[in-house]
Amino acid sequence: MKPNNFPYVVPLAMMQMGFCTIGAACLLNAAPALFPALTDPTRKVKVDMQYIAQGVAPIGVAFAANLVCANLAYKYLSVAFLQMMKETNLVIVYLFSLLASLERFAQWHLQ
């Protein structure tokens, strides 16, 4: 391995996603009440190819791209800067939720 070169960005992201998948499957078997959309008969969602193609696959592709790009960022930026950017992400998400009217600003939340 050369200095400033981490050649295992994609395999690291694949291992991360594999661990999340295995963890979710184990949690589904251990505590099915945590997944009401899959186990509760009244709120059960029909999981077919259309649902996977339109609902699950785009989120999975976006999550995979996020993991690869986040791991690739360590090649070019310092760890301290990336940690600062991760914390700033919370503020950015809150500001966008205010702009999209998904959240309402309240002064008492700041105290």
mmCIF file of N, CA and C in Angstrom:
data_model
loop_
_atom_site.group_PDB
_atom_site.id
_atom_site.type_symbol
_atom_site.label_atom_id
_atom_site.label_comp_id
_atom_site.label_asym_id
_atom_site.label_seq_id
_atom_site.Cartn_x
_atom_site.Cartn_y
_atom_site.Cartn_z
ATOM 1 N N MET A 1 0.837 -1.175 0.000
ATOM 2 C CA MET A 1 0.000 0.000 0.000
ATOM 3 C C MET A 1 0.884 1.241 0.000
ATOM 4 N N LYS A 2 0.575 2.170 -0.859
ATOM 5 C CA LYS A 2 1.345 3.397 -0.979
ATOM 6 C C LYS A 2 0.831 4.429 0.018
ATOM 7 N N PRO A 3 1.676 5.375 0.405
ATOM 8 C CA PRO A 3 1.190 6.459 1.261
ATOM 9 C C PRO A 3 0.085 7.249 0.553
ATOM 10 N N ASN A 4 -0.891 7.693 1.323
ATOM 11 C CA ASN A 4 -2.028 8.467 0.806
ATOM 12 C C ASN A 4 -2.840 7.708 -0.229
ATOM 13 N N ASN A 5 -2.871 6.394 -0.142
ATOM 14 C CA ASN A 5 -3.647 5.605 -1.085
ATOM 15 C C ASN A 5 -4.291 4.452 -0.340
ATOM 16 N N PHE A 6 -5.602 4.430 -0.300
ATOM 17 C CA PHE A 6 -6.332 3.339 0.325
ATOM 18 C C PHE A 6 -7.123 2.641 -0.769
ATOM 19 N N PRO A 7 -6.634 1.491 -1.261
ATOM 20 C CA PRO A 7 -7.251 0.872 -2.435
ATOM 21 C C PRO A 7 -8.497 0.035 -2.124
ATOM 22 N N TYR A 8 -8.939 -0.023 -0.890
ATOM 23 C CA TYR A 8 -10.027 -0.917 -0.515
ATOM 24 C C TYR A 8 -11.319 -0.169 -0.169
ATOM 25 N N VAL A 9 -11.602 0.895 -0.874
ATOM 26 C CA VAL A 9 -12.781 1.704 -0.561
ATOM 27 C C VAL A 9 -14.065 0.933 -0.841
ATOM 28 N N VAL A 10 -14.196 0.362 -2.002
ATOM 29 C CA VAL A 10 -15.421 -0.358 -2.363
ATOM 30 C C VAL A 10 -15.597 -1.632 -1.535
ATOM 31 N N PRO A 11 -14.560 -2.461 -1.335
ATOM 32 C CA PRO A 11 -14.753 -3.638 -0.474
ATOM 33 C C PRO A 11 -15.125 -3.270 0.958
ATOM 34 N N LEU A 12 -14.583 -2.168 1.466
ATOM 35 C CA LEU A 12 -14.946 -1.729 2.807
ATOM 36 C C LEU A 12 -16.426 -1.355 2.874
ATOM 37 N N ALA A 13 -16.921 -0.658 1.860
ATOM 38 C CA ALA A 13 -18.341 -0.295 1.809
ATOM 39 C C ALA A 13 -19.210 -1.543 1.673
ATOM 40 N N MET A 14 -18.763 -2.526 0.878
ATOM 41 C CA MET A 14 -19.534 -3.768 0.726
ATOM 42 C C MET A 14 -19.587 -4.541 2.040
ATOM 43 N N MET A 15 -18.488 -4.571 2.786
ATOM 44 C CA MET A 15 -18.488 -5.243 4.087
ATOM 45 C C MET A 15 -19.424 -4.524 5.057
ATOM 46 N N GLN A 16 -19.427 -3.193 5.015
ATOM 47 C CA GLN A 16 -20.313 -2.420 5.871
ATOM 48 C C GLN A 16 -21.775 -2.736 5.554
ATOM 49 N N MET A 17 -22.128 -2.760 4.282
ATOM 50 C CA MET A 17 -23.503 -3.040 3.889
ATOM 51 C C MET A 17 -23.880 -4.491 4.183
ATOM 52 N N GLY A 18 -22.948 -5.421 4.001
ATOM 53 C CA GLY A 18 -23.213 -6.816 4.342
ATOM 54 C C GLY A 18 -23.470 -6.997 5.820
ATOM 55 N N PHE A 19 -22.691 -6.323 6.653
ATOM 56 C CA PHE A 19 -22.900 -6.402 8.096
ATOM 57 C C PHE A 19 -24.256 -5.827 8.478
ATOM 58 N N CYS A 20 -24.641 -4.707 7.860
ATOM 59 C CA CYS A 20 -25.965 -4.125 8.140
ATOM 60 C C CYS A 20 -27.088 -5.075 7.728
ATOM 61 N N THR A 21 -26.936 -5.746 6.600
ATOM 62 C CA THR A 21 -27.953 -6.693 6.133
ATOM 63 C C THR A 21 -28.066 -7.880 7.075
ATOM 64 N N ILE A 22 -26.941 -8.446 7.468
ATOM 65 C CA ILE A 22 -26.948 -9.583 8.400
ATOM 66 C C ILE A 22 -27.507 -9.166 9.746
ATOM 67 N N GLY A 23 -27.120 -7.980 10.211
ATOM 68 C CA GLY A 23 -27.647 -7.484 11.487
ATOM 69 C C GLY A 23 -29.149 -7.282 11.454
ATOM 70 N N ALA A 24 -29.668 -6.730 10.356
ATOM 71 C CA ALA A 24 -31.113 -6.524 10.236
ATOM 72 C C ALA A 24 -31.855 -7.857 10.164
ATOM 73 N N ALA A 25 -31.289 -8.832 9.461
ATOM 74 C CA ALA A 25 -31.925 -10.153 9.381
ATOM 75 C C ALA A 25 -31.946 -10.829 10.752
ATOM 76 N N CYS A 26 -30.864 -10.726 11.492
ATOM 77 C CA CYS A 26 -30.831 -11.304 12.849
ATOM 78 C C CYS A 26 -31.827 -10.602 13.760
ATOM 79 N N LEU A 27 -31.917 -9.280 13.646
ATOM 80 C CA LEU A 27 -32.859 -8.531 14.467
ATOM 81 C C LEU A 27 -34.302 -8.858 14.091
ATOM 82 N N LEU A 28 -34.563 -9.090 12.810
ATOM 83 C CA LEU A 28 -35.905 -9.481 12.375
ATOM 84 C C LEU A 28 -36.303 -10.823 12.974
ATOM 85 N N ASN A 29 -35.370 -11.764 13.034
ATOM 86 C CA ASN A 29 -35.669 -13.069 13.621
ATOM 87 C C ASN A 29 -35.760 -13.011 15.143
ATOM 88 N N ALA A 30 -34.955 -12.148 15.777
ATOM 89 C CA ALA A 30 -34.948 -12.073 17.238
ATOM 90 C C ALA A 30 -36.107 -11.252 17.783
ATOM 91 N N ALA A 31 -36.447 -10.153 17.128
ATOM 92 C CA ALA A 31 -37.507 -9.265 17.618
ATOM 93 C C ALA A 31 -38.351 -8.777 16.442
ATOM 94 N N PRO A 32 -39.268 -9.603 15.940
ATOM 95 C CA PRO A 32 -40.061 -9.206 14.776
ATOM 96 C C PRO A 32 -40.967 -8.012 15.030
ATOM 97 N N ALA A 33 -41.274 -7.695 16.289
ATOM 98 C CA ALA A 33 -42.120 -6.540 16.586
ATOM 99 C C ALA A 33 -41.453 -5.227 16.200
ATOM 100 N N LEU A 34 -40.144 -5.224 16.031
ATOM 101 C CA LEU A 34 -39.442 -4.017 15.613
ATOM 102 C C LEU A 34 -39.644 -3.718 14.125
ATOM 103 N N PHE A 35 -40.206 -4.653 13.388
ATOM 104 C CA PHE A 35 -40.453 -4.497 11.954
ATOM 105 C C PHE A 35 -41.945 -4.675 11.663
ATOM 106 N N PRO A 36 -42.801 -3.730 12.099
ATOM 107 C CA PRO A 36 -44.248 -3.918 11.923
ATOM 108 C C PRO A 36 -44.682 -3.944 10.462
ATOM 109 N N ALA A 37 -43.953 -3.281 9.569
ATOM 110 C CA ALA A 37 -44.339 -3.282 8.155
ATOM 111 C C ALA A 37 -44.113 -4.641 7.509
ATOM 112 N N LEU A 38 -43.332 -5.508 8.144
ATOM 113 C CA LEU A 38 -43.088 -6.840 7.603
ATOM 114 C C LEU A 38 -43.817 -7.938 8.371
ATOM 115 N N THR A 39 -44.151 -7.685 9.635
ATOM 116 C CA THR A 39 -44.704 -8.762 10.456
ATOM 117 C C THR A 39 -46.133 -8.530 10.928
ATOM 118 N N ASP A 40 -46.575 -7.297 11.087
ATOM 119 C CA ASP A 40 -47.927 -7.013 11.579
ATOM 120 C C ASP A 40 -48.925 -7.188 10.441
ATOM 121 N N PRO A 41 -49.912 -8.078 10.597
ATOM 122 C CA PRO A 41 -50.853 -8.336 9.489
ATOM 123 C C PRO A 41 -51.671 -7.109 9.083
ATOM 124 N N THR A 42 -51.950 -6.199 10.025
ATOM 125 C CA THR A 42 -52.774 -5.033 9.676
ATOM 126 C C THR A 42 -51.977 -3.952 8.954
ATOM 127 N N ARG A 43 -50.674 -3.874 9.208
ATOM 128 C CA ARG A 43 -49.844 -2.842 8.590
ATOM 129 C C ARG A 43 -48.813 -3.421 7.621
ATOM 130 N N LYS A 44 -48.968 -4.651 7.240
ATOM 131 C CA LYS A 44 -47.987 -5.330 6.401
ATOM 132 C C LYS A 44 -47.939 -4.713 5.005
ATOM 133 N N VAL A 45 -46.723 -4.539 4.507
ATOM 134 C CA VAL A 45 -46.485 -3.996 3.172
ATOM 135 C C VAL A 45 -46.182 -5.156 2.238
ATOM 136 N N LYS A 46 -46.810 -5.120 1.060
ATOM 137 C CA LYS A 46 -46.558 -6.170 0.084
ATOM 138 C C LYS A 46 -45.203 -5.923 -0.574
ATOM 139 N N VAL A 47 -44.281 -6.844 -0.380
ATOM 140 C CA VAL A 47 -42.935 -6.706 -0.927
ATOM 141 C C VAL A 47 -42.863 -7.508 -2.225
ATOM 142 N N ASP A 48 -42.929 -6.807 -3.356
ATOM 143 C CA ASP A 48 -42.813 -7.441 -4.663
ATOM 144 C C ASP A 48 -41.729 -6.720 -5.458
ATOM 145 N N MET A 49 -41.544 -7.123 -6.683
ATOM 146 C CA MET A 49 -40.466 -6.542 -7.497
ATOM 147 C C MET A 49 -40.677 -5.045 -7.752
ATOM 148 N N GLN A 50 -41.919 -4.624 -7.917
ATOM 149 C CA GLN A 50 -42.185 -3.202 -8.148
ATOM 150 C C GLN A 50 -41.817 -2.385 -6.909
ATOM 151 N N TYR A 51 -42.160 -2.888 -5.729
ATOM 152 C CA TYR A 51 -41.820 -2.192 -4.488
ATOM 153 C C TYR A 51 -40.301 -2.119 -4.310
ATOM 154 N N ILE A 52 -39.628 -3.203 -4.625
ATOM 155 C CA ILE A 52 -38.167 -3.219 -4.489
ATOM 156 C C ILE A 52 -37.526 -2.271 -5.497
ATOM 157 N N ALA A 53 -38.004 -2.288 -6.741
ATOM 158 C CA ALA A 53 -37.420 -1.446 -7.780
ATOM 159 C C ALA A 53 -37.681 0.038 -7.550
ATOM 160 N N GLN A 54 -38.846 0.380 -7.024
ATOM 161 C CA GLN A 54 -39.191 1.785 -6.854
ATOM 162 C C GLN A 54 -38.902 2.322 -5.459
ATOM 163 N N GLY A 55 -38.881 1.469 -4.456
ATOM 164 C CA GLY A 55 -38.719 1.958 -3.096
ATOM 165 C C GLY A 55 -37.425 1.586 -2.427
ATOM 166 N N VAL A 56 -36.975 0.362 -2.637
ATOM 167 C CA VAL A 56 -35.798 -0.122 -1.916
ATOM 168 C C VAL A 56 -34.509 0.107 -2.702
ATOM 169 N N ALA A 57 -34.511 -0.198 -3.968
ATOM 170 C CA ALA A 57 -33.287 -0.113 -4.777
ATOM 171 C C ALA A 57 -32.712 1.302 -4.847
ATOM 172 N N PRO A 58 -33.522 2.357 -5.074
ATOM 173 C CA PRO A 58 -32.926 3.700 -5.107
ATOM 174 C C PRO A 58 -32.270 4.088 -3.774
ATOM 175 N N ILE A 59 -32.876 3.714 -2.673
ATOM 176 C CA ILE A 59 -32.295 4.015 -1.364
ATOM 177 C C ILE A 59 -31.018 3.214 -1.165
ATOM 178 N N GLY A 60 -31.012 1.966 -1.586
ATOM 179 C CA GLY A 60 -29.812 1.138 -1.471
ATOM 180 C C GLY A 60 -28.665 1.652 -2.315
ATOM 181 N N VAL A 61 -28.969 2.087 -3.533
ATOM 182 C CA VAL A 61 -27.930 2.628 -4.406
ATOM 183 C C VAL A 61 -27.380 3.936 -3.832
ATOM 184 N N ALA A 62 -28.269 4.785 -3.317
ATOM 185 C CA ALA A 62 -27.819 6.041 -2.720
ATOM 186 C C ALA A 62 -26.972 5.784 -1.477
ATOM 187 N N PHE A 63 -27.365 4.814 -0.665
ATOM 188 C CA PHE A 63 -26.601 4.483 0.538
ATOM 189 C C PHE A 63 -25.228 3.915 0.167
ATOM 190 N N ALA A 64 -25.185 3.057 -0.842
ATOM 191 C CA ALA A 64 -23.906 2.496 -1.283
ATOM 192 C C ALA A 64 -22.990 3.587 -1.825
ATOM 193 N N ALA A 65 -23.542 4.502 -2.620
ATOM 194 C CA ALA A 65 -22.736 5.611 -3.140
ATOM 195 C C ALA A 65 -22.239 6.502 -2.007
ATOM 196 N N ASN A 66 -23.086 6.711 -1.001
ATOM 197 C CA ASN A 66 -22.690 7.502 0.154
ATOM 198 C C ASN A 66 -21.524 6.850 0.886
ATOM 199 N N LEU A 67 -21.596 5.549 1.094
ATOM 200 C CA LEU A 67 -20.513 4.851 1.793
ATOM 201 C C LEU A 67 -19.209 4.898 1.006
ATOM 202 N N VAL A 68 -19.289 4.654 -0.287
ATOM 203 C CA VAL A 68 -18.077 4.671 -1.113
ATOM 204 C C VAL A 68 -17.463 6.070 -1.127
ATOM 205 N N CYS A 69 -18.280 7.085 -1.323
ATOM 206 C CA CYS A 69 -17.753 8.455 -1.377
ATOM 207 C C CYS A 69 -17.204 8.899 -0.014
ATOM 208 N N ALA A 70 -17.887 8.508 1.080
ATOM 209 C CA ALA A 70 -17.391 8.873 2.405
ATOM 210 C C ALA A 70 -16.061 8.197 2.702
ATOM 211 N N ASN A 71 -15.924 6.930 2.324
ATOM 212 C CA ASN A 71 -14.645 6.242 2.532
ATOM 213 C C ASN A 71 -13.564 6.780 1.606
ATOM 214 N N LEU A 72 -13.954 7.176 0.405
ATOM 215 C CA LEU A 72 -12.995 7.735 -0.541
ATOM 216 C C LEU A 72 -12.505 9.107 -0.095
ATOM 217 N N ALA A 73 -13.317 9.827 0.659
ATOM 218 C CA ALA A 73 -12.929 11.159 1.135
ATOM 219 C C ALA A 73 -11.727 11.094 2.065
ATOM 220 N N TYR A 74 -11.562 9.972 2.767
ATOM 221 C CA TYR A 74 -10.411 9.834 3.661
ATOM 222 C C TYR A 74 -9.089 9.846 2.891
ATOM 223 N N LYS A 75 -9.136 9.606 1.611
ATOM 224 C CA LYS A 75 -7.932 9.620 0.787
ATOM 225 C C LYS A 75 -7.432 11.052 0.573
ATOM 226 N N TYR A 76 -8.356 12.012 0.559
ATOM 227 C CA TYR A 76 -8.002 13.374 0.197
ATOM 228 C C TYR A 76 -8.064 14.368 1.355
ATOM 229 N N LEU A 77 -8.813 14.072 2.408
ATOM 230 C CA LEU A 77 -9.026 15.036 3.480
ATOM 231 C C LEU A 77 -8.584 14.462 4.818
ATOM 232 N N SER A 78 -8.349 15.338 5.772
ATOM 233 C CA SER A 78 -7.916 14.882 7.089
ATOM 234 C C SER A 78 -9.111 14.351 7.880
ATOM 235 N N VAL A 79 -8.815 13.505 8.838
ATOM 236 C CA VAL A 79 -9.869 12.914 9.666
ATOM 237 C C VAL A 79 -10.569 13.986 10.484
ATOM 238 N N ALA A 80 -9.815 14.940 11.005
ATOM 239 C CA ALA A 80 -10.411 16.012 11.809
ATOM 240 C C ALA A 80 -11.405 16.826 10.980
ATOM 241 N N PHE A 81 -11.042 17.155 9.760
ATOM 242 C CA PHE A 81 -11.948 17.916 8.897
ATOM 243 C C PHE A 81 -13.203 17.112 8.580
ATOM 244 N N LEU A 82 -13.053 15.828 8.304
ATOM 245 C CA LEU A 82 -14.219 14.993 7.988
ATOM 246 C C LEU A 82 -15.143 14.849 9.197
ATOM 247 N N GLN A 83 -14.589 14.745 10.395
ATOM 248 C CA GLN A 83 -15.432 14.678 11.596
ATOM 249 C C GLN A 83 -16.205 15.979 11.774
ATOM 250 N N MET A 84 -15.561 17.101 11.503
ATOM 251 C CA MET A 84 -16.240 18.387 11.599
ATOM 252 C C MET A 84 -17.377 18.459 10.571
ATOM 253 N N MET A 85 -17.145 17.950 9.373
ATOM 254 C CA MET A 85 -18.183 17.979 8.346
ATOM 255 C C MET A 85 -19.357 17.060 8.697
ATOM 256 N N LYS A 86 -19.073 15.924 9.335
ATOM 257 C CA LYS A 86 -20.146 15.025 9.749
ATOM 258 C C LYS A 86 -21.060 15.707 10.760
ATOM 259 N N GLU A 87 -20.478 16.454 11.691
ATOM 260 C CA GLU A 87 -21.284 17.165 12.678
ATOM 261 C C GLU A 87 -22.050 18.318 12.041
ATOM 262 N N THR A 88 -21.463 18.965 11.050
ATOM 263 C CA THR A 88 -22.141 20.047 10.348
ATOM 264 C C THR A 88 -23.321 19.514 9.550
ATOM 265 N N ASN A 89 -23.288 18.255 9.181
ATOM 266 C CA ASN A 89 -24.376 17.634 8.425
ATOM 267 C C ASN A 89 -25.706 17.731 9.176
ATOM 268 N N LEU A 90 -25.679 17.633 10.498
ATOM 269 C CA LEU A 90 -26.905 17.756 11.290
ATOM 270 C C LEU A 90 -27.547 19.124 11.101
ATOM 271 N N VAL A 91 -26.730 20.163 11.105
ATOM 272 C CA VAL A 91 -27.244 21.520 10.917
ATOM 273 C C VAL A 91 -27.806 21.681 9.507
ATOM 274 N N ILE A 92 -27.113 21.150 8.525
ATOM 275 C CA ILE A 92 -27.566 21.272 7.138
ATOM 276 C C ILE A 92 -28.903 20.558 6.932
ATOM 277 N N VAL A 93 -29.040 19.364 7.491
ATOM 278 C CA VAL A 93 -30.308 18.630 7.372
ATOM 279 C C VAL A 93 -31.435 19.396 8.050
ATOM 280 N N TYR A 94 -31.162 19.980 9.219
ATOM 281 C CA TYR A 94 -32.196 20.756 9.916
ATOM 282 C C TYR A 94 -32.589 21.984 9.096
ATOM 283 N N LEU A 95 -31.611 22.677 8.510
ATOM 284 C CA LEU A 95 -31.935 23.860 7.704
ATOM 285 C C LEU A 95 -32.752 23.488 6.468
ATOM 286 N N PHE A 96 -32.398 22.396 5.805
ATOM 287 C CA PHE A 96 -33.189 21.963 4.649
ATOM 288 C C PHE A 96 -34.592 21.523 5.049
ATOM 289 N N SER A 97 -34.741 20.914 6.220
ATOM 290 C CA SER A 97 -36.083 20.534 6.671
ATOM 291 C C SER A 97 -36.906 21.767 7.012
ATOM 292 N N LEU A 98 -36.267 22.839 7.480
ATOM 293 C CA LEU A 98 -36.989 24.100 7.673
ATOM 294 C C LEU A 98 -37.418 24.684 6.333
ATOM 295 N N LEU A 99 -36.506 24.653 5.344
ATOM 296 C CA LEU A 99 -36.837 25.190 4.026
ATOM 297 C C LEU A 99 -37.953 24.405 3.346
ATOM 298 N N ALA A 100 -37.997 23.104 3.552
ATOM 299 C CA ALA A 100 -39.027 22.271 2.931
ATOM 300 C C ALA A 100 -40.299 22.198 3.767
ATOM 301 N N SER A 101 -40.332 22.946 4.861
ATOM 302 C CA SER A 101 -41.480 22.977 5.783
ATOM 303 C C SER A 101 -41.785 21.612 6.385
ATOM 304 N N LEU A 102 -40.773 20.791 6.538
ATOM 305 C CA LEU A 102 -40.948 19.517 7.230
ATOM 306 C C LEU A 102 -40.778 19.693 8.733
ATOM 307 N N GLU A 103 -40.140 20.776 9.114
ATOM 308 C CA GLU A 103 -39.877 21.087 10.514
ATOM 309 C C GLU A 103 -40.243 22.545 10.737
ATOM 310 N N ARG A 104 -40.683 22.854 11.956
ATOM 311 C CA ARG A 104 -41.032 24.224 12.287
ATOM 312 C C ARG A 104 -40.042 24.734 13.320
ATOM 313 N N PHE A 105 -39.495 25.935 13.107
ATOM 314 C CA PHE A 105 -38.519 26.503 14.028
ATOM 315 C C PHE A 105 -39.208 26.890 15.320
ATOM 316 N N ALA A 106 -38.622 26.488 16.427
ATOM 317 C CA ALA A 106 -39.157 26.856 17.737
ATOM 318 C C ALA A 106 -37.987 27.312 18.617
ATOM 319 N N GLN A 107 -38.147 28.474 19.235
ATOM 320 C CA GLN A 107 -37.100 29.046 20.066
ATOM 321 C C GLN A 107 -36.778 28.155 21.252
ATOM 322 N N TRP A 108 -37.785 27.486 21.828
ATOM 323 C CA TRP A 108 -37.550 26.701 23.038
ATOM 324 C C TRP A 108 -36.724 25.444 22.773
ATOM 325 N N HIS A 109 -36.593 25.024 21.543
ATOM 326 C CA HIS A 109 -35.743 23.871 21.216
ATOM 327 C C HIS A 109 -34.265 24.201 21.397
ATOM 328 N N LEU A 110 -33.929 25.482 21.299
ATOM 329 C CA LEU A 110 -32.532 25.905 21.383
ATOM 330 C C LEU A 110 -32.045 26.028 22.817
ATOM 331 N N GLN A 111 -32.944 26.099 23.789
ATOM 332 C CA GLN A 111 -32.543 26.288 25.189
ATOM 333 C C GLN A 111 -32.263 24.994 25.877
#
